[in-house]
mmCIF file of C-alpha atoms and ligand atoms in Angstrom:
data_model
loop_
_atom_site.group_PDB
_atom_site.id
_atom_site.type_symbol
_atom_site.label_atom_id
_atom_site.label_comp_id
_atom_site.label_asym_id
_atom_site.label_seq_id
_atom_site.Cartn_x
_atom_site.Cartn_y
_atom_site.Cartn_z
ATOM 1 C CA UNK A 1376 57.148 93.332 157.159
ATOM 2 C CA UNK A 1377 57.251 91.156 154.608
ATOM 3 C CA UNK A 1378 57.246 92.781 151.129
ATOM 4 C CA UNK A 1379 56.214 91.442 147.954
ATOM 5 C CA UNK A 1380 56.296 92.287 144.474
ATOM 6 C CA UNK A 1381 55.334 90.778 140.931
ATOM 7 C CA UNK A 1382 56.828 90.677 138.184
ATOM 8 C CA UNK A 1383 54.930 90.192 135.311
ATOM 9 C CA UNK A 1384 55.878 89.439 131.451
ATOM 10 C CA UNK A 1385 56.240 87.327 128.145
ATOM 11 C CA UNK A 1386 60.101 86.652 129.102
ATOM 12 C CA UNK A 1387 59.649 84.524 124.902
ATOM 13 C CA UNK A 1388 62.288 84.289 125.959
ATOM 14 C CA UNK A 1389 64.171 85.656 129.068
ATOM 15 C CA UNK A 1390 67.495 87.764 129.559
ATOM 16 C CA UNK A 1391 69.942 88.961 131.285
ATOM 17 C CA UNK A 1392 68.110 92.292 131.291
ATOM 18 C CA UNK A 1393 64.859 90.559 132.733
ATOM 19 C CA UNK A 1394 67.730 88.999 135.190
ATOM 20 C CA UNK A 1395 69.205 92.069 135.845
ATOM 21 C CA UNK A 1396 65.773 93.842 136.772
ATOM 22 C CA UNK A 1397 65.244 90.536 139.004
ATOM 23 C CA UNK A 1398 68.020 91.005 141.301
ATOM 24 C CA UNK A 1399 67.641 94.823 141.320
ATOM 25 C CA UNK A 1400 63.833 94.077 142.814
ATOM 26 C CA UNK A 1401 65.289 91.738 145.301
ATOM 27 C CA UNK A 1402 67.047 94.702 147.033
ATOM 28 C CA UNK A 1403 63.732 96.088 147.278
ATOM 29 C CA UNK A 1404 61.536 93.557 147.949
ATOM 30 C CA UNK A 1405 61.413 90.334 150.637
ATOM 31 C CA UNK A 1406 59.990 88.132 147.530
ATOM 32 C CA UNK A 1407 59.481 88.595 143.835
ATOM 33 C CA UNK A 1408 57.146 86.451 141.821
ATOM 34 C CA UNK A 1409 58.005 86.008 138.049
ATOM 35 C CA UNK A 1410 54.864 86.074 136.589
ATOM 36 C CA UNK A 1411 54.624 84.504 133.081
ATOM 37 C CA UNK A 1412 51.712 85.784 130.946
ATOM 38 C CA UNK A 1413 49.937 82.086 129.849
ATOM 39 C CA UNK A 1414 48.414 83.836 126.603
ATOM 40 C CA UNK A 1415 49.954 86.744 125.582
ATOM 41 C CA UNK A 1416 48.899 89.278 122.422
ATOM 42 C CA UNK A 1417 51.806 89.125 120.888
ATOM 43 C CA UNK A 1418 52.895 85.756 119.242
ATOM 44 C CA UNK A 1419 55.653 83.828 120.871
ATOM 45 C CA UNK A 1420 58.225 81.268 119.826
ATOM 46 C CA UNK A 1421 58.566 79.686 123.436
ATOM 47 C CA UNK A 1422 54.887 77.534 125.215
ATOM 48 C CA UNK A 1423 54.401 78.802 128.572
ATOM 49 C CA UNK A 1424 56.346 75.546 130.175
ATOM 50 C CA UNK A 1425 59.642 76.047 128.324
ATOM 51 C CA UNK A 1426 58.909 79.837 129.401
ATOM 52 C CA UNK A 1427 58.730 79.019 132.996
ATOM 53 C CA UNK A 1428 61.151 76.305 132.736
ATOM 54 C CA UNK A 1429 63.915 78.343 130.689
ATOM 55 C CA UNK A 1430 63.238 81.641 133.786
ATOM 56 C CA UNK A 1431 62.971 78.478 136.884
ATOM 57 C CA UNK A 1432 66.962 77.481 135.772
ATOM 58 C CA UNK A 1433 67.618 81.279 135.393
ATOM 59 C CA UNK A 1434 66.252 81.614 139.053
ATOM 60 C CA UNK A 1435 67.688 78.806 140.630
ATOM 61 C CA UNK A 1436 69.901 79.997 143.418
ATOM 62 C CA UNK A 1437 67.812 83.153 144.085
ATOM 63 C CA UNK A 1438 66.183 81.766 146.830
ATOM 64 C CA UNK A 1439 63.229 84.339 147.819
ATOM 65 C CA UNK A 1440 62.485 84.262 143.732
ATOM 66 C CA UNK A 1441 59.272 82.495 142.230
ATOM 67 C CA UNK A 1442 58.100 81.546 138.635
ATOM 68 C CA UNK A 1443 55.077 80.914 138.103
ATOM 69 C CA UNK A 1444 52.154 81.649 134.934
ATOM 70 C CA UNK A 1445 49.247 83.622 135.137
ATOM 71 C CA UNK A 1446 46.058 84.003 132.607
ATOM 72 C CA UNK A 1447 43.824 86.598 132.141
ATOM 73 C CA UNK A 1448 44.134 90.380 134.086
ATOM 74 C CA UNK A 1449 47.429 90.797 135.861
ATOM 75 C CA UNK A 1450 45.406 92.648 138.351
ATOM 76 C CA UNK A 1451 43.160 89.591 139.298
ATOM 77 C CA UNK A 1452 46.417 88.177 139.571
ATOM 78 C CA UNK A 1453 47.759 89.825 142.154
ATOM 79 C CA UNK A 1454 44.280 90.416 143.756
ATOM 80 C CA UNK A 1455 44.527 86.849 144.193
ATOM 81 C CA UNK A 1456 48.254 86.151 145.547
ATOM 82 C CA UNK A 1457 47.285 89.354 147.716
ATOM 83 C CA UNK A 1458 50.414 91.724 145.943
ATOM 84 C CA UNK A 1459 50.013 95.165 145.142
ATOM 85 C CA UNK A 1460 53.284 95.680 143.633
ATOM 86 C CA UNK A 1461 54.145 95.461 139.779
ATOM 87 C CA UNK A 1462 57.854 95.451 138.863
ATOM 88 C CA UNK A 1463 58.323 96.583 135.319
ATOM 89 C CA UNK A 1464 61.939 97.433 133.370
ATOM 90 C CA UNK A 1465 62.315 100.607 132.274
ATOM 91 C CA UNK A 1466 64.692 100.383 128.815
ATOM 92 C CA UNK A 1467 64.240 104.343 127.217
ATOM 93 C CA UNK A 1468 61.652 106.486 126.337
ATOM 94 C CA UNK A 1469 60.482 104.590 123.932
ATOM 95 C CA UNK A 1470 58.920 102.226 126.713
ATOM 96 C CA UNK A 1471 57.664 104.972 128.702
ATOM 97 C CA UNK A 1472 54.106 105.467 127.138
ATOM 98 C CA UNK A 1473 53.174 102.312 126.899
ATOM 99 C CA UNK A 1474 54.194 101.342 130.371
ATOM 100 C CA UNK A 1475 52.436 104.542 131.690
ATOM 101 C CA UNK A 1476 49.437 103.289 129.926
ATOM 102 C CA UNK A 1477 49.245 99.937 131.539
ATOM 103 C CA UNK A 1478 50.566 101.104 134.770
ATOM 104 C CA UNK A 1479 47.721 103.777 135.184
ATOM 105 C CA UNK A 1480 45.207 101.403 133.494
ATOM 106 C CA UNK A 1481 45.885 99.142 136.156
ATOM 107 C CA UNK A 1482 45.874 101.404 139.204
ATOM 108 C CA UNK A 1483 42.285 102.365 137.814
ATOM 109 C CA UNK A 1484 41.162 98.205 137.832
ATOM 110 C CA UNK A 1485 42.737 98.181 141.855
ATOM 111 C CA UNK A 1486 43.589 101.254 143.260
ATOM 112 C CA UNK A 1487 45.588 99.405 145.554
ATOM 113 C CA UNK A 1488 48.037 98.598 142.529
ATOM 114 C CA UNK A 1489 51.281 100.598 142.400
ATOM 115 C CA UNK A 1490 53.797 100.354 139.870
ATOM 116 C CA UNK A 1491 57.577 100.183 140.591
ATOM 117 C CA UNK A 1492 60.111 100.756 136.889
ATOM 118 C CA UNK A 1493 63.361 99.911 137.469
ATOM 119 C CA UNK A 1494 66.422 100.700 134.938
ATOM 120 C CA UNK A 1495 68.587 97.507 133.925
ATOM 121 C CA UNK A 1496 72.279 98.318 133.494
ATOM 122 C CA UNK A 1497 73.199 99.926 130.814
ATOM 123 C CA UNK A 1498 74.868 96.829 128.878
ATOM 124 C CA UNK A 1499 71.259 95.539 128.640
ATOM 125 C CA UNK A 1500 69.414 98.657 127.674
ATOM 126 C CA UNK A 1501 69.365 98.019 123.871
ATOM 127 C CA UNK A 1502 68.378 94.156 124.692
ATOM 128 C CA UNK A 1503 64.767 92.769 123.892
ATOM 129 C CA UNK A 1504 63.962 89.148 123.587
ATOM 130 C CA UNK A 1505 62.508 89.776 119.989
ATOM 131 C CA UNK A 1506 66.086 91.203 119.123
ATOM 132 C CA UNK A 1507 67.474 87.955 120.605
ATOM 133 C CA UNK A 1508 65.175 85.763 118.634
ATOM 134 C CA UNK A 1509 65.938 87.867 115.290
ATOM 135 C CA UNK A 1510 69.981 87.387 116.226
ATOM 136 C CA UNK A 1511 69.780 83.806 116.574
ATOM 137 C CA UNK A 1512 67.059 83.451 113.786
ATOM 138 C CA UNK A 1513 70.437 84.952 111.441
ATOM 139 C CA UNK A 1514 72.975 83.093 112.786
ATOM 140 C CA UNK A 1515 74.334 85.956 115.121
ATOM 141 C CA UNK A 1516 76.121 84.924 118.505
ATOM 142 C CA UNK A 1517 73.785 86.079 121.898
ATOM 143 C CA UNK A 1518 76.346 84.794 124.463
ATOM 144 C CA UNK A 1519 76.555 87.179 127.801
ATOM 145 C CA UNK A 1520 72.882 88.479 126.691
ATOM 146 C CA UNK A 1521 70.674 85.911 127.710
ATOM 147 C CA UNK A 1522 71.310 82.857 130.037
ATOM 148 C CA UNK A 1523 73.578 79.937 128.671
ATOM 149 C CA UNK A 1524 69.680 77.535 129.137
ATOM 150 C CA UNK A 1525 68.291 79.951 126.736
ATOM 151 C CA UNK A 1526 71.178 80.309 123.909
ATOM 152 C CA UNK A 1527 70.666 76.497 124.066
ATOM 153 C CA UNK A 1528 66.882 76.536 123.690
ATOM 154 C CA UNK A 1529 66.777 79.473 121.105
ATOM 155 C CA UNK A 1530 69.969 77.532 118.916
ATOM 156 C CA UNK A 1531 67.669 74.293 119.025
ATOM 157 C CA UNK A 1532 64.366 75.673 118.386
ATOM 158 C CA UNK A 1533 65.259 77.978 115.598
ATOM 159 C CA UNK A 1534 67.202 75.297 114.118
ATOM 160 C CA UNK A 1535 64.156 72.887 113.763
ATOM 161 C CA UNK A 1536 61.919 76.121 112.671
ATOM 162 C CA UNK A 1537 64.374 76.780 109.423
HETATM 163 P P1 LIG B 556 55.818 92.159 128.001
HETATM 164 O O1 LIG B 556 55.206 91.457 126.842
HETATM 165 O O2 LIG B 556 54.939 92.175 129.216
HETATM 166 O O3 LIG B 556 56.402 93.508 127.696
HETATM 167 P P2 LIG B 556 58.554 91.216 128.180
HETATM 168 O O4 LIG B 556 59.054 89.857 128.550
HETATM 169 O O5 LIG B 556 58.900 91.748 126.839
HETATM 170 O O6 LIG B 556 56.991 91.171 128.431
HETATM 171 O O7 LIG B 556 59.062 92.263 129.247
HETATM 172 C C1 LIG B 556 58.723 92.153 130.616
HETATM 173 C C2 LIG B 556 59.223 93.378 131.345
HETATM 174 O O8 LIG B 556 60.640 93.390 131.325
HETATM 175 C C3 LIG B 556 58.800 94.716 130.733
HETATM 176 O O9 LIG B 556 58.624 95.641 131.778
HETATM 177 C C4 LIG B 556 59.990 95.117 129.890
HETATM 178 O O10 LIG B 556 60.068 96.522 129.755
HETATM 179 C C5 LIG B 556 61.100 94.591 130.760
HETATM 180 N N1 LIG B 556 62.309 94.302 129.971
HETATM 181 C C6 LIG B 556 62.429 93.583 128.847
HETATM 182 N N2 LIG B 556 63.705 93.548 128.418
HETATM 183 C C7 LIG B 556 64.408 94.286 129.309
HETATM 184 C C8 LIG B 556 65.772 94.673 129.423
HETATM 185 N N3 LIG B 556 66.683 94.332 128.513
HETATM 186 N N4 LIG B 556 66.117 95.437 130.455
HETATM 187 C C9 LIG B 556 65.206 95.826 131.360
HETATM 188 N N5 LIG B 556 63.916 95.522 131.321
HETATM 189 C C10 LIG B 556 63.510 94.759 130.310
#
């Protein structure tokens, strides 16, 4: 059987807690596909392309791993690539209703949809690419939080935004 599973986001941009989640799907699944939302709600600091690019370099020796960018209703999305698996991270309760929301929301669009939350290890509980962004955006050190293609990108873009 060959088991897939999706998992979708912002990742503005990603870290080692999005990693971490990654590899803990990978015991669970055959093949997980990063999905990177093309035009999210929220506003973001990264394009789509340095988003994909910044998570394809994270990736690069997981082997059954794929990025790639979606637009419109995740469910569509996975109606098309034929997966009815959604990976989301689980941080604390404060993510719990809103992933509920979505997750049921989404069951409702495709009843074939079912959600899977996995919990990141604790070192990465309190970690949130906004947090990141606001770090860096200070002058505050992220190394061992995010991978070292991101610090890079986040040093260099906030340093052109100032
Ligand atoms: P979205 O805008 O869809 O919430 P994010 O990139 O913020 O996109 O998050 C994508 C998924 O990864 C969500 O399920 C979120 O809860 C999860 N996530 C984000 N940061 C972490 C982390 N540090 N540990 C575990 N899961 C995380």
């Amino acid at each position: 059987m060959n088991r897939e599973a999706v998992y979708p986001g912002t990742f503005d941009p990603v870290t080692n807690g999005h990693l971490d989640i990654i590899k803990r799907a990978l015991q669970m699944f055959d093949r997980v596909t990063v999905a990177v939302v093309d035009s999210p709600a929220k506003r973001v600091l990264f394009n789509t392309q340095e988003r994909i690019e910044m998570l394809r370099a994270t990736v690069r020796d997981l082997s059954r791993v794929r990025v790639e960018q979606f637009n419109g209703l995740l469910v569509d999305y996975l109606q098309q690539i034929n997966v009815c698996i959604i990976i989301r991270g689980l941080r604390a309760v404060s993510d719990f209703e809103y992933e509920f929301q979505i997750a049921l929301m989404n069951r409702r669009l495709n009843s074939c949809i079912e959600s899977v939350f996995l919990m990141p290890s604790q070192d990465y509980t309190y970690l949130s690419s906004s947090l990141i962004k606001e770090v860096v955006r200070l002058g505050g050190r992220v190394e061992g939080l995010v991978p070292g293609v991101v610090e890079k990108a986040l040093e260099k873009k906030l340093s052109l935004t100032k």
